[in-house]
Each structure stands twice: as structure tokens, then as C-alpha cells.
Amino acid sequence: MQTEYEQHGNHYYLGLLSMTSLKQVNDNEGCGYGGDYILSGSQIFSKHISNLQSITLYRISGSEFAFLFLLTEEAAKEIDLKISSIKSIENNDRFDNGFARHALTRVNHHEDFTEVVKRLDNQLAHNQYTENANGLVTVLLMQKITLVKNENGSVF
């Protein structure tokens, strides 16, 4: 990772995507429709983000997906905006909890993977209770989280 950054200025980014209305769709319309919701969401996001960069979406649980990519910060911002616009287009009255939520962050070469996932999970939870469509955890926000963690011993 460090070599890639030194040679090309690229960083690894990890993203999480949560299909937030799966339970609602399953409860109201049936599990078959829930499966269709997950499949259509994965196809929509895969199609649009792979057009920007070579990114693969991985399903990690029933309604959760992860993606890992190697990009500059500017390209990561572009992907964040693209995912945000897809979510906005897909949102409708059918989805009380929204079509999906996402978070993505840069992975530093010295970071523990668990800390990266915690940061993303915290951002997903935060985005669930705000109207914030974007999910990029910026370097500045990462520094603020680190400061809070260092002073208090925990992130929150």
C-alpha cells in the first residue's frame, strides 16, 4: 500500500453499503421481494461504480456489502458522489428507511483492519439518523476521530 501511494498517489479505500430497508420489504412484501431488492440494489451499484473504476462489490451479510479499491482521494470523492446520487434516484415511498446507506474511508497502511471497519460502521450509523447523503469519511474527520479516541480512550 505504501509503495502504491509513493509511486502513484493512490490509497486503498474500503466502503460499506447497507440496504437499509430489507427488513421492511421482507415484512411488508415477502422474502421474495426482499431478495429482489437486494439483487437489484447490488446490480445497480455494481454497474455504476464499476463504470468509474475497477471495483467489485462483495456481499458480506444479508443486507450489507463491502468494496475495496485503490484510488486517489479525488476519485474516491467522485465515487462517493456517484453512490449518493444513485441512492437519491432509487429512494421512494416504498423504502421507509431509504434505499441504502453507505460509508467509505481511506485505509492507512499502518491501521488495524478492525479500526477501519469500526470507523465505517460508526459512519453508517451516523448517516442513518441524518439527511447526509454522502458517506466519505475524510482525512479531516479521521483525524478528529483519532483525537477523540486518544483523549477519551474510545471513539464516542
Short mmCIF file of C-alpha atoms in Angstrom, two decimals:
data_model
loop_
_atom_site.label_atom_id
_atom_site.label_comp_id
_atom_site.label_asym_id
_atom_site.label_seq_id
_atom_site.Cartn_x
_atom_site.Cartn_y
_atom_site.Cartn_z
CA MET A 1 0.00 0.00 0.00
CA GLN A 2 2.79 2.41 0.88
CA THR A 3 4.60 1.70 -2.41
CA GLU A 4 1.44 2.32 -4.43
CA TYR A 5 0.95 5.63 -2.66
CA GLU A 6 4.57 6.68 -3.15
CA GLN A 7 4.55 5.76 -6.85
CA HIS A 8 1.07 6.87 -7.93
CA GLY A 9 -0.53 8.79 -5.06
CA ASN A 10 -3.23 6.12 -4.70
CA HIS A 11 -4.68 4.96 -1.40
CA TYR A 12 -6.81 1.96 -0.57
CA TYR A 13 -10.38 2.79 0.32
CA LEU A 14 -12.85 0.48 1.98
CA GLY A 15 -16.56 1.04 1.59
CA LEU A 16 -19.65 -0.40 3.24
CA LEU A 17 -23.07 -0.32 1.66
CA SER A 18 -26.18 -1.19 3.65
CA MET A 19 -29.52 -1.96 2.02
CA THR A 20 -31.44 -0.35 4.88
CA SER A 21 -34.99 -1.38 4.02
CA LEU A 22 -34.51 -5.16 3.70
CA LYS A 23 -36.44 -5.99 6.89
CA GLN A 24 -39.28 -3.67 5.90
CA VAL A 25 -39.52 -5.15 2.38
CA ASN A 26 -39.41 -8.70 3.77
CA ASP A 27 -42.10 -7.92 6.38
CA ASN A 28 -44.43 -5.97 4.08
CA GLU A 29 -43.97 -7.71 0.75
CA GLY A 30 -42.39 -11.09 1.47
CA CYS A 31 -38.92 -12.57 1.33
CA GLY A 32 -39.03 -12.99 -2.44
CA TYR A 33 -39.36 -9.24 -2.85
CA GLY A 34 -36.60 -8.78 -0.28
CA GLY A 35 -34.34 -10.94 -2.41
CA ASP A 36 -35.26 -8.90 -5.48
CA TYR A 37 -34.49 -5.69 -3.57
CA ILE A 38 -31.00 -6.95 -2.63
CA LEU A 39 -30.31 -8.27 -6.13
CA SER A 40 -31.47 -5.10 -7.88
CA GLY A 41 -29.51 -2.92 -5.44
CA SER A 42 -26.32 -4.92 -5.93
CA GLN A 43 -26.72 -4.80 -9.70
CA ILE A 44 -27.40 -1.05 -9.74
CA PHE A 45 -24.41 -0.22 -7.54
CA SER A 46 -22.07 -2.70 -9.23
CA LYS A 47 -22.91 -1.35 -12.66
CA HIS A 48 -22.43 2.30 -11.80
CA ILE A 49 -19.35 2.11 -9.61
CA SER A 50 -17.53 -0.36 -11.88
CA ASN A 51 -18.01 2.13 -14.72
CA LEU A 52 -15.92 4.61 -12.73
CA GLN A 53 -13.15 2.28 -11.59
CA SER A 54 -12.39 -1.40 -11.35
CA ILE A 55 -14.36 -2.04 -8.16
CA THR A 56 -16.06 -5.22 -7.07
CA LEU A 57 -18.96 -5.28 -4.65
CA TYR A 58 -18.84 -8.13 -2.09
CA ARG A 59 -21.89 -9.26 -0.14
CA ILE A 60 -20.85 -9.72 3.48
CA SER A 61 -24.26 -10.34 5.08
CA GLY A 62 -27.95 -10.30 4.21
CA SER A 63 -28.14 -6.58 3.52
CA GLU A 64 -24.51 -5.47 3.77
CA PHE A 65 -21.91 -5.13 1.03
CA ALA A 66 -18.26 -4.13 1.06
CA PHE A 67 -15.99 -2.81 -1.65
CA LEU A 68 -12.26 -2.19 -1.71
CA PHE A 69 -10.48 -0.04 -4.27
CA LEU A 70 -7.19 1.70 -4.92
CA LEU A 71 -7.65 5.37 -5.90
CA THR A 72 -6.66 8.94 -5.37
CA GLU A 73 -8.71 10.97 -2.90
CA GLU A 74 -10.33 12.90 -5.77
CA ALA A 75 -11.51 9.65 -7.41
CA ALA A 76 -12.85 8.42 -4.04
CA LYS A 77 -14.87 11.65 -3.74
CA GLU A 78 -16.26 11.03 -7.23
CA ILE A 79 -17.34 7.51 -6.27
CA ASP A 80 -18.91 8.83 -3.06
CA LEU A 81 -20.94 11.36 -5.04
CA LYS A 82 -21.96 8.72 -7.59
CA ILE A 83 -23.20 6.35 -4.88
CA SER A 84 -25.04 9.24 -3.21
CA SER A 85 -26.77 10.14 -6.46
CA ILE A 86 -27.78 6.50 -7.11
CA LYS A 87 -29.32 6.30 -3.62
CA SER A 88 -31.23 9.54 -4.22
CA ILE A 89 -32.63 8.27 -7.52
CA GLU A 90 -33.70 4.94 -6.00
CA ASN A 91 -35.29 6.42 -2.84
CA ASN A 92 -39.09 6.38 -2.92
CA ASP A 93 -42.11 5.86 -0.66
CA ARG A 94 -41.59 2.08 -0.75
CA PHE A 95 -38.47 2.40 1.40
CA ASP A 96 -39.20 3.93 4.82
CA ASN A 97 -35.53 3.55 5.79
CA GLY A 98 -34.21 4.76 2.46
CA PHE A 99 -32.95 2.63 -0.40
CA ALA A 100 -29.45 2.28 1.04
CA ARG A 101 -26.76 3.95 3.16
CA HIS A 102 -23.04 3.91 2.55
CA ALA A 103 -19.73 4.90 4.07
CA LEU A 104 -16.23 4.76 2.70
CA THR A 105 -12.85 5.65 4.12
CA ARG A 106 -9.18 5.59 3.32
CA VAL A 107 -7.22 2.70 4.78
CA ASN A 108 -3.80 3.70 6.06
CA HIS A 109 -1.04 1.12 5.71
CA HIS A 110 -0.37 1.07 9.47
CA GLU A 111 -4.04 0.79 10.51
CA ASP A 112 -5.64 -2.22 12.09
CA PHE A 113 -8.43 -3.50 9.85
CA THR A 114 -10.80 -3.69 12.83
CA GLU A 115 -10.39 0.05 13.44
CA VAL A 116 -11.23 0.82 9.80
CA VAL A 117 -14.41 -1.27 9.95
CA LYS A 118 -15.43 0.36 13.25
CA ARG A 119 -14.99 3.80 11.69
CA LEU A 120 -17.17 2.82 8.73
CA ASP A 121 -19.79 1.22 10.94
CA ASN A 122 -19.95 4.39 13.08
CA GLN A 123 -20.34 6.49 9.93
CA LEU A 124 -23.15 4.23 8.64
CA ALA A 125 -24.96 4.53 11.97
CA HIS A 126 -24.49 8.31 11.96
CA ASN A 127 -25.77 8.59 8.37
CA GLN A 128 -28.88 6.63 9.33
CA TYR A 129 -30.00 9.47 11.61
CA THR A 130 -29.07 12.39 9.37
CA GLU A 131 -30.03 13.53 5.93
CA ASN A 132 -26.37 13.31 4.92
CA ALA A 133 -26.32 11.53 1.56
CA ASN A 134 -22.52 11.40 1.35
CA GLY A 135 -20.60 8.66 3.06
CA LEU A 136 -16.94 9.55 2.61
CA VAL A 137 -15.06 9.69 5.89
CA THR A 138 -12.48 12.33 5.03
CA VAL A 139 -8.94 12.57 6.33
CA LEU A 140 -10.01 15.54 8.49
CA LEU A 141 -12.82 13.52 10.06
CA MET A 142 -10.41 10.61 10.58
CA GLN A 143 -8.09 12.98 12.47
CA LYS A 144 -10.98 14.25 14.63
CA ILE A 145 -11.99 10.67 15.46
CA THR A 146 -8.39 9.86 16.39
CA LEU A 147 -8.20 12.93 18.65
CA VAL A 148 -11.42 11.99 20.44
CA LYS A 149 -10.22 8.42 20.80
CA ASN A 150 -6.85 9.49 22.15
CA GLU A 151 -8.33 11.88 24.72
CA ASN A 152 -11.16 9.66 25.95
CA GLY A 153 -9.95 6.16 25.22
CA SER A 154 -12.92 5.46 22.93
CA VAL A 155 -14.36 6.87 19.74
CA PHE A 156 -17.65 8.01 21.27
#
